[in-house]
mmCIF file of C-alpha atoms and ligand atoms in Angstrom:
data_model
loop_
_atom_site.group_PDB
_atom_site.id
_atom_site.type_symbol
_atom_site.label_atom_id
_atom_site.label_comp_id
_atom_site.label_asym_id
_atom_site.label_seq_id
_atom_site.Cartn_x
_atom_site.Cartn_y
_atom_site.Cartn_z
ATOM 1 C CA MET A 158 2.548 7.259 -22.590
ATOM 2 C CA ARG A 159 -1.122 7.955 -22.759
ATOM 3 C CA VAL A 160 -1.834 6.749 -18.641
ATOM 4 C CA PHE A 161 -5.156 5.539 -17.214
ATOM 5 C CA VAL A 162 -4.403 5.545 -13.748
ATOM 6 C CA ALA A 163 -7.098 3.364 -12.237
ATOM 7 C CA GLY A 164 -7.647 4.953 -8.493
ATOM 8 C CA ALA A 165 -6.264 8.010 -8.965
ATOM 9 C CA SER A 166 -7.044 10.298 -6.613
ATOM 10 C CA GLY A 167 -6.286 7.833 -3.911
ATOM 11 C CA ALA A 168 -2.889 8.404 -1.580
ATOM 12 C CA MET A 169 -1.004 6.438 -3.664
ATOM 13 C CA GLY A 170 -2.870 7.993 -6.765
ATOM 14 C CA SER A 171 -2.430 10.825 -6.306
ATOM 15 C CA ARG A 172 1.735 10.703 -5.137
ATOM 16 C CA LEU A 173 2.062 9.070 -8.371
ATOM 17 C CA VAL A 174 0.184 11.232 -11.052
ATOM 18 C CA PRO A 175 1.798 14.212 -10.188
ATOM 19 C CA GLN A 176 5.701 11.808 -11.045
ATOM 20 C CA LEU A 177 3.719 10.857 -14.064
ATOM 21 C CA VAL A 178 3.141 14.423 -15.123
ATOM 22 C CA GLU A 179 7.092 15.216 -14.944
ATOM 23 C CA GLN A 180 8.139 12.237 -16.851
ATOM 24 C CA GLY A 181 6.282 14.121 -20.169
ATOM 25 C CA HIS A 182 3.506 11.415 -19.665
ATOM 26 C CA GLU A 183 -0.431 12.479 -20.499
ATOM 27 C CA VAL A 184 -2.693 11.253 -17.958
ATOM 28 C CA ILE A 185 -6.331 9.957 -17.671
ATOM 29 C CA GLY A 186 -7.217 9.141 -13.615
ATOM 30 C CA THR A 187 -10.070 8.155 -12.789
ATOM 31 C CA PHE A 188 -12.221 8.514 -9.306
ATOM 32 C CA LYS A 189 -15.343 7.271 -7.502
ATOM 33 C CA SER A 190 -16.252 9.629 -4.892
ATOM 34 C CA PRO A 191 -18.048 12.986 -7.499
ATOM 35 C CA GLY A 192 -15.913 15.354 -5.158
ATOM 36 C CA ASN A 193 -12.589 14.075 -6.291
ATOM 37 C CA LEU A 194 -12.907 15.580 -10.516
ATOM 38 C CA GLU A 195 -11.113 19.237 -9.419
ATOM 39 C CA ARG A 196 -8.979 17.434 -7.508
ATOM 40 C CA VAL A 197 -7.924 15.097 -9.753
ATOM 41 C CA ARG A 198 -7.400 17.493 -12.129
ATOM 42 C CA ALA A 199 -4.980 19.849 -9.788
ATOM 43 C CA LEU A 200 -3.834 16.786 -9.780
ATOM 44 C CA GLY A 201 -2.799 16.917 -13.006
ATOM 45 C CA ALA A 202 -4.575 14.199 -14.938
ATOM 46 C CA GLU A 203 -7.944 15.047 -17.481
ATOM 47 C CA PRO A 204 -10.039 13.025 -14.816
ATOM 48 C CA LEU A 205 -12.594 10.418 -15.159
ATOM 49 C CA ALA A 206 -15.882 9.162 -13.276
ATOM 50 C CA LEU A 207 -15.224 5.532 -13.832
ATOM 51 C CA ASP A 208 -16.890 2.377 -11.017
ATOM 52 C CA LEU A 209 -14.087 -0.547 -11.487
ATOM 53 C CA LEU A 210 -16.655 -2.781 -10.638
ATOM 54 C CA ASP A 211 -19.059 -1.955 -13.852
ATOM 55 C CA PRO A 212 -17.503 -4.253 -16.653
ATOM 56 C CA ALA A 213 -19.477 -2.218 -19.188
ATOM 57 C CA ALA A 214 -18.178 1.133 -17.430
ATOM 58 C CA VAL A 215 -14.284 0.412 -17.017
ATOM 59 C CA ARG A 216 -14.568 -1.202 -21.044
ATOM 60 C CA SER A 217 -15.897 1.746 -21.985
ATOM 61 C CA ALA A 218 -13.835 3.889 -20.322
ATOM 62 C CA VAL A 219 -10.665 2.008 -22.020
ATOM 63 C CA LEU A 220 -11.760 2.772 -25.362
ATOM 64 C CA GLU A 221 -12.286 5.684 -25.499
ATOM 65 C CA ALA A 222 -9.270 6.762 -24.230
ATOM 66 C CA ARG A 223 -7.054 5.104 -25.835
ATOM 67 C CA PRO A 224 -3.952 4.556 -23.451
ATOM 68 C CA ASP A 225 -0.461 2.897 -24.402
ATOM 69 C CA ALA A 226 -0.043 1.690 -20.713
ATOM 70 C CA ILE A 227 -3.174 1.422 -16.878
ATOM 71 C CA VAL A 228 -2.148 1.522 -13.619
ATOM 72 C CA HIS A 229 -4.801 0.153 -11.583
ATOM 73 C CA GLN A 230 -4.624 1.661 -7.248
ATOM 74 C CA ALA A 231 -7.872 0.960 -6.411
ATOM 75 C CA THR A 232 -8.846 -0.290 -3.564
ATOM 76 C CA ALA A 233 -11.643 0.683 -1.304
ATOM 77 C CA LEU A 234 -9.828 1.347 2.426
ATOM 78 C CA ALA A 235 -10.543 4.935 3.566
ATOM 79 C CA ASN A 236 -12.505 4.878 6.695
ATOM 80 C CA LEU A 237 -10.296 1.093 7.472
ATOM 81 C CA ARG A 238 -11.362 0.104 10.820
ATOM 82 C CA TRP A 239 -9.245 -2.520 12.668
ATOM 83 C CA SER A 240 -11.628 -6.327 12.626
ATOM 84 C CA ARG A 241 -11.250 -9.050 14.047
ATOM 85 C CA ASN A 242 -13.461 -10.196 10.627
ATOM 86 C CA MET A 243 -10.973 -8.035 7.899
ATOM 87 C CA ASP A 244 -12.318 -9.600 5.384
ATOM 88 C CA ARG A 245 -15.654 -7.921 6.012
ATOM 89 C CA VAL A 246 -13.380 -4.336 5.810
ATOM 90 C CA PHE A 247 -11.746 -5.984 2.458
ATOM 91 C CA ALA A 248 -15.121 -7.330 0.978
ATOM 92 C CA GLN A 249 -15.343 -4.179 -1.346
ATOM 93 C CA THR A 250 -11.421 -4.392 -2.068
ATOM 94 C CA ASN A 251 -11.099 -7.706 -3.197
ATOM 95 C CA ARG A 252 -13.897 -7.247 -5.386
ATOM 96 C CA LEU A 253 -11.057 -4.444 -6.800
ATOM 97 C CA ARG A 254 -8.665 -6.668 -6.767
ATOM 98 C CA THR A 255 -10.111 -9.452 -8.371
ATOM 99 C CA GLU A 256 -13.487 -8.307 -10.305
ATOM 100 C CA GLY A 257 -11.951 -4.784 -10.914
ATOM 101 C CA THR A 258 -8.883 -6.440 -12.111
ATOM 102 C CA ASP A 259 -10.124 -8.790 -14.493
ATOM 103 C CA ALA A 260 -12.750 -5.558 -16.435
ATOM 104 C CA LEU A 261 -9.274 -3.686 -16.388
ATOM 105 C CA LEU A 262 -7.524 -6.872 -17.600
ATOM 106 C CA ALA A 263 -10.491 -7.515 -20.482
ATOM 107 C CA ALA A 264 -10.532 -3.600 -21.517
ATOM 108 C CA ALA A 265 -6.807 -3.119 -21.460
ATOM 109 C CA ARG A 266 -6.337 -6.443 -24.368
ATOM 110 C CA GLU A 267 -9.527 -5.184 -26.677
ATOM 111 C CA ALA A 268 -7.809 -2.183 -26.855
ATOM 112 C CA GLY A 269 -4.358 -2.929 -27.555
ATOM 113 C CA VAL A 270 -2.639 -1.651 -24.177
ATOM 114 C CA ARG A 271 1.185 -2.886 -24.160
ATOM 115 C CA ARG A 272 1.364 -1.336 -20.351
ATOM 116 C CA PHE A 273 -0.276 -3.330 -17.383
ATOM 117 C CA VAL A 274 0.614 -1.936 -13.707
ATOM 118 C CA ALA A 275 -1.655 -3.487 -10.194
ATOM 119 C CA GLN A 276 -1.670 -2.184 -6.608
ATOM 120 C CA SER A 277 -0.427 -5.489 -5.016
ATOM 121 C CA PHE A 278 0.585 -6.087 -1.420
ATOM 122 C CA ALA A 279 3.951 -6.517 0.361
ATOM 123 C CA SER A 280 3.522 -7.843 4.556
ATOM 124 C CA TYR A 281 2.355 -10.507 6.435
ATOM 125 C CA ARG A 282 1.783 -12.863 3.524
ATOM 126 C CA CYS A 283 4.227 -15.342 3.553
ATOM 127 C CA ALA A 284 4.657 -18.695 5.034
ATOM 128 C CA ARG A 285 5.109 -17.930 8.221
ATOM 129 C CA VAL A 286 8.696 -20.260 8.377
ATOM 130 C CA GLY A 287 12.189 -19.859 8.439
ATOM 131 C CA GLY A 288 14.567 -16.426 7.970
ATOM 132 C CA PRO A 289 12.290 -13.464 8.681
ATOM 133 C CA VAL A 290 12.824 -11.223 5.597
ATOM 134 C CA LYS A 291 11.284 -12.853 1.633
ATOM 135 C CA THR A 292 11.528 -12.504 -1.191
ATOM 136 C CA GLU A 293 9.034 -12.776 -4.177
ATOM 137 C CA ASP A 294 9.962 -16.226 -4.783
ATOM 138 C CA ASP A 295 9.702 -17.523 -1.034
ATOM 139 C CA PRO A 296 5.822 -19.476 -0.554
ATOM 140 C CA LEU A 297 3.118 -17.498 0.206
ATOM 141 C CA ASP A 298 1.769 -18.704 3.643
ATOM 142 C CA PRO A 299 -0.715 -21.872 2.438
ATOM 143 C CA THR A 300 -2.884 -21.452 5.803
ATOM 144 C CA PRO A 301 -3.576 -17.226 6.862
ATOM 145 C CA PRO A 302 -5.993 -16.829 9.724
ATOM 146 C CA ALA A 303 -9.214 -16.519 9.963
ATOM 147 C CA GLY A 304 -10.339 -13.835 8.960
ATOM 148 C CA MET A 305 -7.858 -12.943 6.537
ATOM 149 C CA ARG A 306 -8.115 -15.385 3.865
ATOM 150 C CA GLU A 307 -10.662 -13.984 1.950
ATOM 151 C CA SER A 308 -7.930 -10.752 1.414
ATOM 152 C CA SER A 309 -5.552 -13.160 1.081
ATOM 153 C CA ALA A 310 -6.642 -15.180 -1.505
ATOM 154 C CA ALA A 311 -7.636 -12.311 -3.269
ATOM 155 C CA MET A 312 -3.886 -10.886 -3.699
ATOM 156 C CA ARG A 313 -2.906 -14.170 -4.819
ATOM 157 C CA TYR A 314 -5.465 -14.000 -7.366
ATOM 158 C CA LEU A 315 -4.335 -10.410 -8.437
ATOM 159 C CA ASP A 316 -0.515 -11.288 -8.748
ATOM 160 C CA ASP A 317 -1.204 -14.218 -10.070
ATOM 161 C CA THR A 318 -3.683 -12.500 -13.151
ATOM 162 C CA VAL A 319 -1.665 -9.677 -14.282
ATOM 163 C CA SER A 320 1.426 -11.327 -14.284
ATOM 164 C CA LYS A 321 0.544 -14.322 -16.208
ATOM 165 C CA ALA A 322 -0.709 -11.064 -18.402
ATOM 166 C CA GLY A 323 2.206 -10.120 -19.075
ATOM 167 C CA GLY A 324 1.730 -7.380 -16.657
ATOM 168 C CA ILE A 325 3.501 -6.154 -12.974
ATOM 169 C CA ALA A 326 2.312 -6.769 -9.478
ATOM 170 C CA LEU A 327 3.739 -4.021 -7.314
ATOM 171 C CA ARG A 328 3.441 -5.288 -3.939
ATOM 172 C CA TYR A 329 3.676 -1.887 -1.888
ATOM 173 C CA GLY A 330 4.842 -2.654 1.990
ATOM 174 C CA GLY A 331 2.816 -0.430 4.120
ATOM 175 C CA PHE A 332 2.213 3.202 3.272
ATOM 176 C CA TYR A 333 3.220 5.861 4.619
ATOM 177 C CA GLY A 334 4.091 9.311 4.009
ATOM 178 C CA ALA A 335 0.857 11.535 4.073
ATOM 179 C CA PRO A 336 -0.710 13.627 7.901
ATOM 180 C CA ASN A 337 -3.524 10.778 7.118
ATOM 181 C CA ASP A 338 -1.569 7.644 7.106
ATOM 182 C CA GLY A 339 -4.031 5.038 8.287
ATOM 183 C CA TRP A 340 -2.369 3.664 11.360
ATOM 184 C CA ALA A 341 -0.749 7.427 12.548
ATOM 185 C CA ASP A 342 -4.231 7.556 14.395
ATOM 186 C CA LEU A 343 -3.880 4.507 15.632
ATOM 187 C CA VAL A 344 -0.718 4.910 17.643
ATOM 188 C CA ARG A 345 -1.843 8.883 18.650
ATOM 189 C CA LYS A 346 -4.140 7.132 20.424
ATOM 190 C CA ARG A 347 -2.320 4.420 22.105
ATOM 191 C CA GLN A 348 -4.517 1.974 19.943
ATOM 192 C CA PHE A 349 -1.570 0.137 18.729
ATOM 193 C CA PRO A 350 0.546 -2.142 20.993
ATOM 194 C CA ILE A 351 3.273 -4.252 21.271
ATOM 195 C CA VAL A 352 1.812 -7.107 21.595
ATOM 196 C CA GLY A 353 4.258 -10.368 23.166
ATOM 197 C CA ASN A 354 8.002 -10.443 21.766
ATOM 198 C CA GLY A 355 6.662 -7.590 18.995
ATOM 199 C CA GLY A 356 8.467 -10.246 16.893
ATOM 200 C CA GLY A 357 6.372 -9.829 13.558
ATOM 201 C CA ILE A 358 8.234 -7.508 10.458
ATOM 202 C CA THR A 359 6.266 -5.177 9.008
ATOM 203 C CA SER A 360 8.358 -3.398 5.033
ATOM 204 C CA PHE A 361 7.050 -0.463 4.974
ATOM 205 C CA ILE A 362 7.343 2.222 1.877
ATOM 206 C CA HIS A 363 7.936 5.835 1.284
ATOM 207 C CA LEU A 364 4.189 6.707 -0.994
ATOM 208 C CA ASP A 365 6.662 9.359 -2.870
ATOM 209 C CA ASP A 366 9.352 6.027 -2.725
ATOM 210 C CA ALA A 367 6.461 4.026 -4.028
ATOM 211 C CA ALA A 368 5.519 6.575 -6.287
ATOM 212 C CA ALA A 369 9.304 6.157 -7.691
ATOM 213 C CA ALA A 370 9.633 3.246 -8.272
ATOM 214 C CA THR A 371 5.791 2.980 -10.368
ATOM 215 C CA VAL A 372 6.854 5.106 -12.834
ATOM 216 C CA ILE A 373 9.936 2.897 -13.578
ATOM 217 C CA ALA A 374 8.334 -0.623 -13.522
ATOM 218 C CA LEU A 375 5.812 1.167 -15.847
ATOM 219 C CA GLU A 376 8.597 2.680 -18.501
ATOM 220 C CA ASP A 377 10.545 -0.350 -18.590
ATOM 221 C CA GLY A 378 10.291 -3.492 -15.918
ATOM 222 C CA ALA A 379 9.599 -6.828 -16.981
ATOM 223 C CA ALA A 380 6.208 -8.660 -16.933
ATOM 224 C CA GLY A 381 6.274 -10.399 -12.821
ATOM 225 C CA ILE A 382 6.301 -9.767 -9.292
ATOM 226 C CA TYR A 383 8.131 -7.283 -7.492
ATOM 227 C CA ASN A 384 8.169 -6.170 -3.395
ATOM 228 C CA ILE A 385 7.854 -2.273 -3.500
ATOM 229 C CA VAL A 386 9.284 -2.314 0.053
ATOM 230 C CA ASP A 387 12.296 0.200 1.592
ATOM 231 C CA ASP A 388 15.533 -1.903 3.492
ATOM 232 C CA GLU A 389 14.899 -1.864 6.685
ATOM 233 C CA PRO A 390 12.060 -4.523 7.762
ATOM 234 C CA ALA A 391 11.199 -4.398 11.351
ATOM 235 C CA PRO A 392 9.925 -6.206 13.974
ATOM 236 C CA VAL A 393 6.757 -4.222 15.778
ATOM 237 C CA ARG A 394 8.480 -3.580 19.090
ATOM 238 C CA GLU A 395 11.436 -2.451 17.255
ATOM 239 C CA TRP A 396 9.235 -0.197 14.941
ATOM 240 C CA LEU A 397 6.213 0.739 16.756
ATOM 241 C CA PRO A 398 7.829 3.412 19.042
ATOM 242 C CA VAL A 399 10.129 4.891 16.734
ATOM 243 C CA LEU A 400 7.022 5.903 14.549
ATOM 244 C CA ALA A 401 5.149 6.931 18.795
ATOM 245 C CA ASP A 402 8.068 8.984 18.957
ATOM 246 C CA ALA A 403 7.311 10.594 15.302
ATOM 247 C CA LEU A 404 3.753 11.268 16.305
ATOM 248 C CA GLY A 405 4.426 13.084 19.146
ATOM 249 C CA ALA A 406 2.611 10.436 20.427
ATOM 250 C CA LYS A 407 3.315 8.380 23.893
ATOM 251 C CA PRO A 408 4.570 5.053 24.127
ATOM 252 C CA PRO A 409 2.838 2.196 22.994
ATOM 253 C CA ARG A 410 1.200 -0.286 25.211
ATOM 254 C CA ARG A 411 2.294 -3.435 25.982
ATOM 255 C CA PHE A 412 0.092 -6.946 25.458
ATOM 256 C CA PRO A 413 0.710 -9.591 26.466
ATOM 257 C CA GLY A 414 -0.901 -12.505 22.805
ATOM 258 C CA TRP A 415 -2.757 -14.636 25.016
ATOM 259 C CA LEU A 416 -5.238 -10.714 25.359
ATOM 260 C CA ALA A 417 -4.696 -9.546 22.812
ATOM 261 C CA ARG A 418 -5.343 -13.422 20.753
ATOM 262 C CA LEU A 419 -8.555 -11.499 22.798
ATOM 263 C CA PHE A 420 -9.638 -9.158 22.147
ATOM 264 C CA ALA A 421 -8.186 -8.441 18.308
ATOM 265 C CA GLY A 422 -8.656 -12.512 16.831
ATOM 266 C CA ASP A 423 -5.878 -13.978 14.967
ATOM 267 C CA VAL A 424 -4.905 -11.737 12.585
ATOM 268 C CA ALA A 425 -3.778 -9.322 14.827
ATOM 269 C CA VAL A 426 -1.680 -11.606 16.859
ATOM 270 C CA MET A 427 -0.064 -13.116 13.411
ATOM 271 C CA MET A 428 0.822 -9.678 11.739
ATOM 272 C CA ALA A 429 2.034 -8.081 15.736
ATOM 273 C CA THR A 430 5.027 -11.571 16.339
ATOM 274 C CA GLU A 431 4.444 -14.088 13.153
ATOM 275 C CA ALA A 432 4.630 -12.430 10.628
ATOM 276 C CA ARG A 433 7.221 -11.554 7.836
ATOM 277 C CA GLY A 434 9.170 -9.099 5.625
ATOM 278 C CA ALA A 435 10.174 -8.552 1.924
ATOM 279 C CA SER A 436 13.558 -7.670 0.206
ATOM 280 C CA ASN A 437 13.437 -5.473 -1.994
ATOM 281 C CA ALA A 438 16.567 -6.507 -3.443
ATOM 282 C CA LYS A 439 15.022 -7.557 -7.050
ATOM 283 C CA ALA A 440 13.303 -3.903 -7.566
ATOM 284 C CA LYS A 441 16.199 -2.326 -7.029
ATOM 285 C CA ARG A 442 18.506 -4.965 -8.657
ATOM 286 C CA GLU A 443 15.946 -5.440 -12.168
ATOM 287 C CA LEU A 444 13.582 -1.506 -11.976
ATOM 288 C CA GLY A 445 17.105 -0.038 -10.800
ATOM 289 C CA TRP A 446 14.952 2.540 -8.707
ATOM 290 C CA THR A 447 17.027 3.447 -5.809
ATOM 291 C CA LEU A 448 14.602 4.866 -2.548
ATOM 292 C CA ARG A 449 14.494 8.538 -0.816
ATOM 293 C CA TYR A 450 13.667 7.083 2.511
ATOM 294 C CA PRO A 451 15.646 4.703 2.277
ATOM 295 C CA SER A 452 14.632 3.353 5.867
ATOM 296 C CA TRP A 453 11.508 4.654 7.953
ATOM 297 C CA ARG A 454 14.095 5.812 10.662
ATOM 298 C CA GLN A 455 14.051 8.730 9.100
ATOM 299 C CA GLY A 456 11.638 7.927 6.687
ATOM 300 C CA PHE A 457 9.041 8.420 10.195
ATOM 301 C CA VAL A 458 10.878 11.811 11.693
ATOM 302 C CA THR A 459 10.344 13.575 7.771
ATOM 303 C CA ALA A 460 6.379 12.844 7.251
ATOM 304 C CA TYR A 461 5.314 13.289 10.444
ATOM 305 C CA GLU A 462 7.636 16.241 11.316
ATOM 306 C CA VAL A 463 5.639 19.037 10.162
ATOM 307 C CA THR A 464 2.224 17.647 12.230
ATOM 308 C CA THR A 465 3.669 17.060 15.588
ATOM 309 C CA ALA A 466 5.292 19.954 15.746
ATOM 310 C CA THR A 467 2.206 22.097 14.772
ATOM 311 C CA ASP A 468 0.587 20.023 17.737
ATOM 312 C CA ARG A 469 3.256 20.269 19.806
ATOM 313 C CA GLY A 470 4.064 23.811 19.509
ATOM 314 C CA ALA A 471 6.289 25.116 17.158
ATOM 315 C CA GLY A 472 9.517 24.463 19.088
ATOM 316 C CA LEU A 473 9.776 20.623 18.717
ATOM 317 C CA ALA A 474 10.811 20.966 14.742
ATOM 318 C CA THR A 475 13.806 23.844 15.786
ATOM 319 C CA GLN A 476 14.998 20.795 18.461
ATOM 320 C CA ARG A 477 14.621 18.262 15.989
ATOM 321 C CA SER A 478 16.584 19.082 12.737
ATOM 322 C CA GLY A 479 20.336 20.610 15.849
ATOM 323 C CA MET A 480 19.423 23.724 15.000
HETATM 324 N N1 NAP B 172 -0.067 -0.245 0.909
HETATM 325 C C1 NAP B 172 -0.617 0.067 1.996
HETATM 326 O O1 NAP B 172 -0.121 0.438 2.984
HETATM 327 C C2 NAP B 172 -2.106 0.461 1.709
HETATM 328 C C3 NAP B 172 -2.717 0.815 0.469
HETATM 329 C C4 NAP B 172 -4.073 1.244 0.140
HETATM 330 C C5 NAP B 172 -4.613 2.374 1.071
HETATM 331 N N2 NAP B 172 -4.142 2.540 2.071
HETATM 332 C C6 NAP B 172 -4.437 3.284 3.161
HETATM 333 O O2 NAP B 172 -5.402 3.167 3.352
HETATM 334 C C7 NAP B 172 -5.892 4.242 2.919
HETATM 335 C C8 NAP B 172 -7.031 4.527 2.197
HETATM 336 O O3 NAP B 172 -6.864 4.528 0.754
HETATM 337 P P1 NAP B 172 -6.522 5.467 0.560
HETATM 338 O O4 NAP B 172 -6.740 7.303 0.712
HETATM 339 O O5 NAP B 172 -5.826 5.174 -1.047
HETATM 340 O O6 NAP B 172 -8.602 6.050 -0.806
HETATM 341 P P2 NAP B 172 -9.209 4.209 -0.873
HETATM 342 O O7 NAP B 172 -10.217 4.679 -0.526
HETATM 343 O O8 NAP B 172 -8.595 3.567 -0.856
HETATM 344 O O9 NAP B 172 -8.968 4.627 -2.517
HETATM 345 C C9 NAP B 172 -8.407 4.048 -3.032
HETATM 346 C C10 NAP B 172 -8.456 5.197 -4.933
HETATM 347 O O10 NAP B 172 -9.411 3.993 -5.210
HETATM 348 C C11 NAP B 172 -10.632 4.538 -5.625
HETATM 349 N N3 NAP B 172 -11.675 3.433 -5.865
HETATM 350 C C12 NAP B 172 -12.253 3.455 -4.929
HETATM 351 N N4 NAP B 172 -13.241 2.259 -4.894
HETATM 352 C C13 NAP B 172 -13.172 2.295 -6.145
HETATM 353 C C14 NAP B 172 -14.723 1.975 -7.122
HETATM 354 N N5 NAP B 172 -15.512 0.803 -7.037
HETATM 355 N N6 NAP B 172 -14.182 2.193 -8.461
HETATM 356 C C15 NAP B 172 -13.129 2.885 -8.464
HETATM 357 N N7 NAP B 172 -11.896 3.695 -7.877
HETATM 358 C C16 NAP B 172 -12.623 3.116 -6.513
HETATM 359 C C17 NAP B 172 -10.642 5.601 -4.835
HETATM 360 O O11 NAP B 172 -11.564 6.434 -5.480
HETATM 361 P P3 NAP B 172 -12.564 8.772 -4.716
HETATM 362 O O12 NAP B 172 -10.884 8.486 -4.187
HETATM 363 O O13 NAP B 172 -12.794 8.477 -5.998
HETATM 364 O O14 NAP B 172 -13.818 7.402 -3.612
HETATM 365 C C18 NAP B 172 -9.207 6.472 -4.669
HETATM 366 O O15 NAP B 172 -8.811 6.382 -5.737
HETATM 367 C C19 NAP B 172 -4.550 5.892 2.993
HETATM 368 O O16 NAP B 172 -4.257 5.729 4.770
HETATM 369 C C20 NAP B 172 -3.649 4.621 2.685
HETATM 370 O O17 NAP B 172 -2.042 4.919 2.695
HETATM 371 C C21 NAP B 172 -2.719 0.948 2.678
#
């Protein structure tokens, strides 16, 4: 297929493009920052500068490229900083998830594009009632904390609009697998504490597994929503010390809930103490997807082994691999 990947230069797009090329697809890869042209070309795609928030530019880019399929992987999360008002931090990404999705879908209709897949998110979104792990059919949180209401609404919009249009929304877990993963730096600096009982559940996914699921969904998936997460949704109190160790950082600090609420806000406390995780049963069953990194337990160690060993001195990698 001729595949138009919007956001080919990002964390996800840059893992996806090589896998698509390896499967024999021809890829047009878009980027926003001018410096990324050669990066996209090196991934194996035909590079194209595009601002997804310019609907006229999206229309002509898609009509000209004449793809069989479109994958929307555009977000604006580079240099993300924690804030009690995450809606402000996510404002541009929310526009990419609403206006950007609309522009791509309109262009797709006009160009007769047959397949459409878009990036969504799995963690922290389900109603905070009942069991710890939720499926795609479980209700979303009707009352997200102030500070993430617009972001929740934008993700819901993307899920609904894409699936109603006959496309696929992939609710990815928290990405990891790159040396510059967003949360790795916070954990290295001990700025990511265990709050309260640390019972909030997170679902993770290694970038390579997420890209593999995306290729399958694009080629064969039925319209709808799929959680693309690993096999082990886990509470913060379990995964955070393992991540800190894998990164060669000191163990995480512990903060009481009231103090975290005061300094970091309601969104942080919800994620740390109440959030529900996501089940990958549907994606495995319906897409036939298998994971190379079924759990963050092994995934974190593999992902950060090289950087950590470099940081600590050459001996550690040898120690960890038991040689
Ligand atoms: N599920 C998750 O956990 C999740 C999801 C997304 C991101 N993240 C994390 O957030 C961090 C940053 O993500 P990232 O590296 O993918 O960078 P990013 O800044 O979120 O960019 C993603 C892609 O969208 C493109 N883009 C940005 N604004 C655009 C616009 N207005 N129009 C069209 N395309 C636009 C970018 O192009 P340029 O690069 O050329 O500007 C890039 O190709 C990473 O650590 C990543 O792992 C996590």
